[in-house]
Amino acid sequence: DVSNRYGLVDIPQGHEDSWAIDVGAFMGEWALHMLRKGYNVLSIEPDPAAAVCARKNISQHYHGPRKWILEQRVALDTNKEVSFFSSAQNADGSIFQSTKHPSHLLTLQATTLDDIISTHPYIHDIAYLKMDAEGAEPEVLDGASNTLARINTIGIDAGAERQGENTIIPCRERLLRHGFVDITI
């Protein structure tokens, strides 16, 4: 299933106060999966075209009681405008220009994951964080100290999306610094 792609297996049924955070939501397939498992979901998807698809996907395929929130911002380690290379048709959008697909340049507002979460004070019980930031995973983790202290389970796509390089080692180092011990990437 879609959670297995991120190493998130055997996810139990959520309850009305359980939240999952979806950084790099793209079309919302993991968010939809988690909503159906009984979790509320905060999705973060900066690419405008992908965000439209996520809204449509969730509205057409989920009609249950859980909350779904979409934040259309770039989660990083800074609060400033950044260059973002959009290639939604190729499931690719990042602060790093793709070496595989053509993209068009956007200027978007970046903010930290901690700041995004703080704007939703009703989010307390964060069960899962799934991240697919197309190569910017280390920077997202650098802007998530408070959030990481509240999460037990994280799934990260740390593949070769940072101009052809993976982010496994920098992600692992950051997670170890935050006290995570059972790390499989």
PDB file of C-alpha atoms in Angstrom:
ATOM      1  CA  ASP A   1       0.000   0.000   0.000  1.00  0.00           C
ATOM      2  CA  VAL A   2       0.965   3.649  -0.234  1.00  0.00           C
ATOM      3  CA  SER A   3       2.391   3.730   3.328  1.00  0.00           C
ATOM      4  CA  ASN A   4       4.872   0.950   2.545  1.00  0.00           C
ATOM      5  CA  ARG A   5       6.665   3.307   0.130  1.00  0.00           C
ATOM      6  CA  TYR A   6       7.692   5.347   3.152  1.00  0.00           C
ATOM      7  CA  GLY A   7       8.470   2.418   5.463  1.00  0.00           C
ATOM      8  CA  LEU A   8       5.261   3.013   7.391  1.00  0.00           C
ATOM      9  CA  VAL A   9       3.798  -0.454   7.850  1.00  0.00           C
ATOM     10  CA  ASP A  10       1.138  -1.865  10.156  1.00  0.00           C
ATOM     11  CA  ILE A  11      -0.484   1.487  10.834  1.00  0.00           C
ATOM     12  CA  PRO A  12      -3.217   0.965  13.424  1.00  0.00           C
ATOM     13  CA  GLN A  13      -6.626   2.589  13.232  1.00  0.00           C
ATOM     14  CA  GLY A  14      -6.518   6.226  14.341  1.00  0.00           C
ATOM     15  CA  HIS A  15      -8.971   8.030  16.583  1.00  0.00           C
ATOM     16  CA  GLU A  16     -10.664  11.421  16.453  1.00  0.00           C
ATOM     17  CA  ASP A  17      -7.666  13.273  17.960  1.00  0.00           C
ATOM     18  CA  SER A  18      -4.909  11.460  15.992  1.00  0.00           C
ATOM     19  CA  TRP A  19      -3.051  13.463  13.359  1.00  0.00           C
ATOM     20  CA  ALA A  20      -0.740  12.578  10.499  1.00  0.00           C
ATOM     21  CA  ILE A  21       1.468  15.196   8.845  1.00  0.00           C
ATOM     22  CA  ASP A  22       2.075  14.821   5.100  1.00  0.00           C
ATOM     23  CA  VAL A  23       4.984  16.956   3.862  1.00  0.00           C
ATOM     24  CA  GLY A  24       5.076  16.825   0.076  1.00  0.00           C
ATOM     25  CA  ALA A  25       1.502  15.641  -0.300  1.00  0.00           C
ATOM     26  CA  PHE A  26       1.506  15.826  -4.101  1.00  0.00           C
ATOM     27  CA  MET A  27      -1.933  14.483  -5.150  1.00  0.00           C
ATOM     28  CA  GLY A  28      -2.912  13.430  -1.637  1.00  0.00           C
ATOM     29  CA  GLU A  29      -2.710   9.661  -1.975  1.00  0.00           C
ATOM     30  CA  TRP A  30      -1.058   9.135   1.438  1.00  0.00           C
ATOM     31  CA  ALA A  31      -3.385  11.699   3.046  1.00  0.00           C
ATOM     32  CA  LEU A  32      -6.372   9.838   1.624  1.00  0.00           C
ATOM     33  CA  HIS A  33      -4.991   6.547   2.952  1.00  0.00           C
ATOM     34  CA  MET A  34      -4.524   8.010   6.433  1.00  0.00           C
ATOM     35  CA  LEU A  35      -7.971   9.646   6.458  1.00  0.00           C
ATOM     36  CA  ARG A  36      -9.465   6.256   5.667  1.00  0.00           C
ATOM     37  CA  LYS A  37      -7.418   4.756   8.536  1.00  0.00           C
ATOM     38  CA  GLY A  38      -9.086   7.238  10.913  1.00  0.00           C
ATOM     39  CA  TYR A  39      -6.442   9.982  11.184  1.00  0.00           C
ATOM     40  CA  ASN A  40      -6.870  13.703  10.716  1.00  0.00           C
ATOM     41  CA  VAL A  41      -4.313  14.897   8.184  1.00  0.00           C
ATOM     42  CA  LEU A  42      -2.374  18.114   7.702  1.00  0.00           C
ATOM     43  CA  SER A  43      -0.987  18.066   4.160  1.00  0.00           C
ATOM     44  CA  ILE A  44       1.732  20.437   3.031  1.00  0.00           C
ATOM     45  CA  GLU A  45       2.079  20.818  -0.728  1.00  0.00           C
ATOM     46  CA  PRO A  46       3.711  23.932  -2.190  1.00  0.00           C
ATOM     47  CA  ASP A  47       3.224  23.195  -5.879  1.00  0.00           C
ATOM     48  CA  PRO A  48       0.034  24.992  -7.002  1.00  0.00           C
ATOM     49  CA  ALA A  49      -0.846  22.395  -9.664  1.00  0.00           C
ATOM     50  CA  ALA A  50      -0.335  19.473  -7.282  1.00  0.00           C
ATOM     51  CA  ALA A  51      -2.345  21.250  -4.569  1.00  0.00           C
ATOM     52  CA  VAL A  52      -5.310  21.569  -6.957  1.00  0.00           C
ATOM     53  CA  CYS A  53      -5.081  17.831  -7.658  1.00  0.00           C
ATOM     54  CA  ALA A  54      -4.869  17.017  -3.939  1.00  0.00           C
ATOM     55  CA  ARG A  55      -7.981  19.083  -3.187  1.00  0.00           C
ATOM     56  CA  LYS A  56      -9.896  17.383  -5.965  1.00  0.00           C
ATOM     57  CA  ASN A  57      -8.681  13.900  -4.994  1.00  0.00           C
ATOM     58  CA  ILE A  58      -9.621  14.277  -1.329  1.00  0.00           C
ATOM     59  CA  SER A  59     -12.979  15.943  -2.022  1.00  0.00           C
ATOM     60  CA  GLN A  60     -13.983  13.213  -4.486  1.00  0.00           C
ATOM     61  CA  HIS A  61     -12.739  10.200  -2.523  1.00  0.00           C
ATOM     62  CA  TYR A  62     -13.143  10.998   1.168  1.00  0.00           C
ATOM     63  CA  HIS A  63     -16.410  11.845   2.891  1.00  0.00           C
ATOM     64  CA  GLY A  64     -15.690  10.659   6.417  1.00  0.00           C
ATOM     65  CA  PRO A  65     -15.551  12.417   9.768  1.00  0.00           C
ATOM     66  CA  ARG A  66     -11.824  13.202   9.944  1.00  0.00           C
ATOM     67  CA  LYS A  67     -10.335  16.635   9.217  1.00  0.00           C
ATOM     68  CA  TRP A  68      -8.101  17.333   6.236  1.00  0.00           C
ATOM     69  CA  ILE A  69      -6.158  20.579   6.001  1.00  0.00           C
ATOM     70  CA  LEU A  70      -3.981  21.608   3.064  1.00  0.00           C
ATOM     71  CA  GLU A  71      -1.212  24.149   3.610  1.00  0.00           C
ATOM     72  CA  GLN A  72       0.141  25.419   0.304  1.00  0.00           C
ATOM     73  CA  ARG A  73       3.569  26.445   1.570  1.00  0.00           C
ATOM     74  CA  VAL A  74       7.170  25.319   1.229  1.00  0.00           C
ATOM     75  CA  ALA A  75       8.300  23.654   4.469  1.00  0.00           C
ATOM     76  CA  LEU A  76      12.005  24.358   5.066  1.00  0.00           C
ATOM     77  CA  ASP A  77      14.338  25.725   7.733  1.00  0.00           C
ATOM     78  CA  THR A  78      13.672  29.383   6.942  1.00  0.00           C
ATOM     79  CA  ASN A  79      10.898  31.955   6.685  1.00  0.00           C
ATOM     80  CA  LYS A  80      11.513  33.735   3.399  1.00  0.00           C
ATOM     81  CA  GLU A  81      10.689  33.613  -0.282  1.00  0.00           C
ATOM     82  CA  VAL A  82      12.464  30.823  -2.167  1.00  0.00           C
ATOM     83  CA  SER A  83      12.818  29.632  -5.732  1.00  0.00           C
ATOM     84  CA  PHE A  84      10.678  26.569  -6.395  1.00  0.00           C
ATOM     85  CA  PHE A  85      10.946  24.476  -9.548  1.00  0.00           C
ATOM     86  CA  SER A  86       7.533  23.110 -10.500  1.00  0.00           C
ATOM     87  CA  SER A  87       7.117  20.044 -12.660  1.00  0.00           C
ATOM     88  CA  ALA A  88       3.855  18.635 -11.297  1.00  0.00           C
ATOM     89  CA  GLN A  89       3.167  16.684 -14.499  1.00  0.00           C
ATOM     90  CA  ASN A  90       6.283  14.632 -13.649  1.00  0.00           C
ATOM     91  CA  ALA A  91       5.471  14.350  -9.909  1.00  0.00           C
ATOM     92  CA  ASP A  92       8.432  16.613  -9.278  1.00  0.00           C
ATOM     93  CA  GLY A  93       8.553  19.976  -7.548  1.00  0.00           C
ATOM     94  CA  SER A  94      11.422  21.155  -5.395  1.00  0.00           C
ATOM     95  CA  ILE A  95      13.712  23.956  -4.319  1.00  0.00           C
ATOM     96  CA  PHE A  96      16.295  22.022  -6.343  1.00  0.00           C
ATOM     97  CA  GLN A  97      15.981  22.059 -10.103  1.00  0.00           C
ATOM     98  CA  SER A  98      15.355  18.593 -11.510  1.00  0.00           C
ATOM     99  CA  THR A  99      18.115  16.963 -13.511  1.00  0.00           C
ATOM    100  CA  LYS A 100      15.507  14.732 -15.194  1.00  0.00           C
ATOM    101  CA  HIS A 101      12.478  16.898 -16.000  1.00  0.00           C
ATOM    102  CA  PRO A 102      11.847  20.373 -17.341  1.00  0.00           C
ATOM    103  CA  SER A 103      10.308  22.712 -14.806  1.00  0.00           C
ATOM    104  CA  HIS A 104       9.112  26.244 -14.461  1.00  0.00           C
ATOM    105  CA  LEU A 105      10.380  28.604 -11.799  1.00  0.00           C
ATOM    106  CA  LEU A 106       8.063  29.971  -9.121  1.00  0.00           C
ATOM    107  CA  THR A 107       8.790  32.216  -6.169  1.00  0.00           C
ATOM    108  CA  LEU A 108       7.030  30.831  -3.093  1.00  0.00           C
ATOM    109  CA  GLN A 109       6.969  31.564   0.611  1.00  0.00           C
ATOM    110  CA  ALA A 110       8.912  29.111   2.754  1.00  0.00           C
ATOM    111  CA  THR A 111       8.315  28.576   6.438  1.00  0.00           C
ATOM    112  CA  THR A 112       9.376  26.024   9.001  1.00  0.00           C
ATOM    113  CA  LEU A 113       7.336  22.946   9.765  1.00  0.00           C
ATOM    114  CA  ASP A 114       7.295  24.120  13.397  1.00  0.00           C
ATOM    115  CA  ASP A 115       5.692  27.408  12.338  1.00  0.00           C
ATOM    116  CA  ILE A 116       3.136  25.651  10.144  1.00  0.00           C
ATOM    117  CA  ILE A 117       2.137  23.298  12.970  1.00  0.00           C
ATOM    118  CA  SER A 118       1.949  26.203  15.455  1.00  0.00           C
ATOM    119  CA  THR A 119      -0.782  27.852  13.349  1.00  0.00           C
ATOM    120  CA  HIS A 120      -2.978  24.833  14.134  1.00  0.00           C
ATOM    121  CA  PRO A 121      -3.097  24.778  17.965  1.00  0.00           C
ATOM    122  CA  TYR A 122      -5.678  21.966  17.989  1.00  0.00           C
ATOM    123  CA  ILE A 123      -3.107  19.526  16.568  1.00  0.00           C
ATOM    124  CA  HIS A 124      -1.804  17.726  19.642  1.00  0.00           C
ATOM    125  CA  ASP A 125      -1.506  13.992  19.039  1.00  0.00           C
ATOM    126  CA  ILE A 126       0.799  13.681  15.999  1.00  0.00           C
ATOM    127  CA  ALA A 127       1.120   9.964  15.300  1.00  0.00           C
ATOM    128  CA  TYR A 128       2.929  10.050  11.943  1.00  0.00           C
ATOM    129  CA  LEU A 129       5.048  12.281   9.758  1.00  0.00           C
ATOM    130  CA  LYS A 130       5.472  11.313   6.112  1.00  0.00           C
ATOM    131  CA  MET A 131       7.927  13.381   4.114  1.00  0.00           C
ATOM    132  CA  ASP A 132       8.661  13.480   0.394  1.00  0.00           C
ATOM    133  CA  ALA A 133      10.279  16.889  -0.070  1.00  0.00           C
ATOM    134  CA  GLU A 134      12.054  16.067  -3.338  1.00  0.00           C
ATOM    135  CA  GLY A 135      15.562  16.459  -1.936  1.00  0.00           C
ATOM    136  CA  ALA A 136      14.867  19.118   0.702  1.00  0.00           C
ATOM    137  CA  GLU A 137      14.275  16.626   3.537  1.00  0.00           C
ATOM    138  CA  PRO A 138      17.297  17.781   5.625  1.00  0.00           C
ATOM    139  CA  GLU A 139      16.114  21.392   5.501  1.00  0.00           C
ATOM    140  CA  VAL A 140      12.569  20.379   6.474  1.00  0.00           C
ATOM    141  CA  LEU A 141      13.961  18.450   9.459  1.00  0.00           C
ATOM    142  CA  ASP A 142      16.103  21.470  10.429  1.00  0.00           C
ATOM    143  CA  GLY A 143      12.919  23.542  10.697  1.00  0.00           C
ATOM    144  CA  ALA A 144      11.031  20.932  12.722  1.00  0.00           C
ATOM    145  CA  SER A 145      12.712  20.620  16.138  1.00  0.00           C
ATOM    146  CA  ASN A 146       9.518  21.161  18.137  1.00  0.00           C
ATOM    147  CA  THR A 147       7.462  18.974  15.828  1.00  0.00           C
ATOM    148  CA  LEU A 148       9.989  16.124  15.894  1.00  0.00           C
ATOM    149  CA  ALA A 149       9.831  16.102  19.698  1.00  0.00           C
ATOM    150  CA  ARG A 150       6.112  15.254  19.406  1.00  0.00           C
ATOM    151  CA  ILE A 151       6.334  12.412  16.845  1.00  0.00           C
ATOM    152  CA  ASN A 152       7.263   8.774  17.290  1.00  0.00           C
ATOM    153  CA  THR A 153       7.063   7.510  13.715  1.00  0.00           C
ATOM    154  CA  ILE A 154       8.465   9.132  10.593  1.00  0.00           C
ATOM    155  CA  GLY A 155       8.640   7.897   7.015  1.00  0.00           C
ATOM    156  CA  ILE A 156      10.946   9.759   4.634  1.00  0.00           C
ATOM    157  CA  ASP A 157      11.565   9.377   0.913  1.00  0.00           C
ATOM    158  CA  ALA A 158      15.284  10.224   0.888  1.00  0.00           C
ATOM    159  CA  GLY A 159      15.891   9.049  -2.665  1.00  0.00           C
ATOM    160  CA  ALA A 160      18.177  10.604  -5.270  1.00  0.00           C
ATOM    161  CA  GLU A 161      16.084  13.733  -5.813  1.00  0.00           C
ATOM    162  CA  ARG A 162      18.586  16.362  -4.708  1.00  0.00           C
ATOM    163  CA  GLN A 163      20.129  16.981  -8.104  1.00  0.00           C
ATOM    164  CA  GLY A 164      20.753  13.239  -8.460  1.00  0.00           C
ATOM    165  CA  GLU A 165      21.924  12.679  -4.869  1.00  0.00           C
ATOM    166  CA  ASN A 166      20.003  11.056  -2.016  1.00  0.00           C
ATOM    167  CA  THR A 167      19.514  12.595   1.433  1.00  0.00           C
ATOM    168  CA  ILE A 168      19.804   9.415   3.505  1.00  0.00           C
ATOM    169  CA  ILE A 169      22.914  10.347   5.530  1.00  0.00           C
ATOM    170  CA  PRO A 170      21.896  13.943   6.362  1.00  0.00           C
ATOM    171  CA  CYS A 171      18.379  12.797   7.329  1.00  0.00           C
ATOM    172  CA  ARG A 172      19.758  10.007   9.501  1.00  0.00           C
ATOM    173  CA  GLU A 173      22.159  12.417  11.245  1.00  0.00           C
ATOM    174  CA  ARG A 174      19.353  14.861  12.021  1.00  0.00           C
ATOM    175  CA  LEU A 175      17.028  12.154  13.324  1.00  0.00           C
ATOM    176  CA  LEU A 176      19.766  10.755  15.583  1.00  0.00           C
ATOM    177  CA  ARG A 177      20.359  14.260  16.990  1.00  0.00           C
ATOM    178  CA  HIS A 178      16.638  14.413  17.821  1.00  0.00           C
ATOM    179  CA  GLY A 179      16.754  11.158  19.746  1.00  0.00           C
ATOM    180  CA  PHE A 180      15.378   8.750  17.183  1.00  0.00           C
ATOM    181  CA  VAL A 181      17.051   5.365  17.547  1.00  0.00           C
ATOM    182  CA  ASP A 182      15.267   2.818  15.342  1.00  0.00           C
ATOM    183  CA  ILE A 183      16.183   4.349  11.989  1.00  0.00           C
ATOM    184  CA  THR A 184      15.815   2.362   8.792  1.00  0.00           C
ATOM    185  CA  ILE A 185      16.249   4.339   5.591  1.00  0.00           C
TER     186      ILE A 185
END
